Amino acid sequence: IPPTPSHVSDLLYEKMVKEDLLEKKYSKMMENFYRLAKKIGHQELTEIRGKDYDVYLNDAQDFVDRMKEFIQK
């Protein structure tokens, strides 16, 4: 269990990527999601372009689908 949300991507990498249970891109995605959430929360990011939104949405759906697949195995 990660001590804080900022450690989730590190734990994904240490426990799942290094053990070849998960691809590295999902650890990076989680890190990007965390950074994005922080920027929004601190009002450093107040607008998202449509193209960027589509990328974030696709990444989030890919991440969720891969986690579902992992859990079902």
mmCIF file of C-alpha atoms in Angstrom:
data_model
loop_
_atom_site.group_PDB
_atom_site.id
_atom_site.type_symbol
_atom_site.label_atom_id
_atom_site.label_comp_id
_atom_site.label_asym_id
_atom_site.label_seq_id
_atom_site.Cartn_x
_atom_site.Cartn_y
_atom_site.Cartn_z
ATOM 1 C CA ILE A 1 0.000 0.000 0.000
ATOM 2 C CA PRO A 2 1.534 3.316 -1.021
ATOM 3 C CA PRO A 3 2.041 5.796 1.805
ATOM 4 C CA THR A 4 0.881 8.711 -0.381
ATOM 5 C CA PRO A 5 -0.552 9.088 -3.897
ATOM 6 C CA SER A 6 2.806 10.392 -5.106
ATOM 7 C CA HIS A 7 4.293 6.942 -4.441
ATOM 8 C CA VAL A 8 1.803 4.948 -6.521
ATOM 9 C CA SER A 9 3.813 5.104 -9.748
ATOM 10 C CA ASP A 10 6.999 4.142 -7.898
ATOM 11 C CA LEU A 11 5.298 1.137 -6.332
ATOM 12 C CA LEU A 12 3.805 0.093 -9.646
ATOM 13 C CA TYR A 13 7.293 0.146 -11.079
ATOM 14 C CA GLU A 14 8.958 -1.654 -8.173
ATOM 15 C CA LYS A 15 6.328 -4.332 -7.619
ATOM 16 C CA MET A 16 4.844 -4.898 -11.043
ATOM 17 C CA VAL A 17 7.101 -3.615 -13.829
ATOM 18 C CA LYS A 18 10.321 -5.049 -12.413
ATOM 19 C CA GLU A 19 8.547 -8.394 -11.951
ATOM 20 C CA ASP A 20 7.366 -8.313 -15.594
ATOM 21 C CA LEU A 21 3.729 -8.230 -14.509
ATOM 22 C CA LEU A 22 3.019 -4.850 -16.083
ATOM 23 C CA GLU A 23 4.452 -2.756 -18.880
ATOM 24 C CA LYS A 24 6.533 0.305 -17.946
ATOM 25 C CA LYS A 25 4.222 2.693 -19.788
ATOM 26 C CA TYR A 26 1.528 2.205 -17.125
ATOM 27 C CA SER A 27 3.840 3.316 -14.350
ATOM 28 C CA LYS A 28 4.666 6.409 -16.405
ATOM 29 C CA MET A 29 0.972 7.023 -17.068
ATOM 30 C CA MET A 30 0.246 6.989 -13.351
ATOM 31 C CA GLU A 31 3.068 9.449 -12.750
ATOM 32 C CA ASN A 32 1.650 11.723 -15.463
ATOM 33 C CA PHE A 33 -1.881 11.473 -14.002
ATOM 34 C CA TYR A 34 -0.547 12.455 -10.582
ATOM 35 C CA ARG A 35 1.366 15.451 -11.969
ATOM 36 C CA LEU A 36 -1.650 16.569 -13.977
ATOM 37 C CA ALA A 37 -3.928 16.333 -10.931
ATOM 38 C CA LYS A 38 -1.460 18.377 -8.871
ATOM 39 C CA LYS A 39 -1.225 21.070 -11.551
ATOM 40 C CA ILE A 40 -5.005 21.293 -11.696
ATOM 41 C CA GLY A 41 -5.321 21.313 -7.907
ATOM 42 C CA HIS A 42 -2.755 24.098 -7.575
ATOM 43 C CA GLN A 43 -4.396 26.011 -10.426
ATOM 44 C CA GLU A 44 -1.218 25.922 -12.476
ATOM 45 C CA LEU A 45 -3.316 24.367 -15.224
ATOM 46 C CA THR A 46 -6.702 25.971 -15.759
ATOM 47 C CA GLU A 47 -7.452 24.944 -19.333
ATOM 48 C CA ILE A 48 -6.889 21.795 -21.344
ATOM 49 C CA ARG A 49 -6.956 21.830 -25.120
ATOM 50 C CA GLY A 50 -9.250 19.346 -26.822
ATOM 51 C CA LYS A 51 -6.326 17.449 -28.317
ATOM 52 C CA ASP A 52 -4.682 17.097 -24.883
ATOM 53 C CA TYR A 53 -7.984 16.050 -23.334
ATOM 54 C CA ASP A 54 -8.313 13.276 -25.911
ATOM 55 C CA VAL A 55 -4.809 12.030 -25.067
ATOM 56 C CA TYR A 56 -5.559 12.050 -21.326
ATOM 57 C CA LEU A 57 -8.873 10.292 -21.865
ATOM 58 C CA ASN A 58 -7.315 7.595 -24.049
ATOM 59 C CA ASP A 59 -4.475 7.070 -21.566
ATOM 60 C CA ALA A 60 -6.899 6.819 -18.661
ATOM 61 C CA GLN A 61 -9.083 4.289 -20.483
ATOM 62 C CA ASP A 62 -6.025 2.276 -21.500
ATOM 63 C CA PHE A 63 -4.772 2.311 -17.904
ATOM 64 C CA VAL A 64 -8.128 1.216 -16.462
ATOM 65 C CA ASP A 65 -8.523 -1.530 -19.058
ATOM 66 C CA ARG A 66 -5.025 -2.854 -18.337
ATOM 67 C CA MET A 67 -5.632 -2.838 -14.572
ATOM 68 C CA LYS A 68 -8.903 -4.748 -15.080
ATOM 69 C CA GLU A 69 -7.038 -7.272 -17.241
ATOM 70 C CA PHE A 70 -4.323 -7.628 -14.613
ATOM 71 C CA ILE A 71 -6.837 -8.179 -11.801
ATOM 72 C CA GLN A 72 -8.749 -10.816 -13.784
ATOM 73 C CA LYS A 73 -5.619 -12.907 -14.375
#
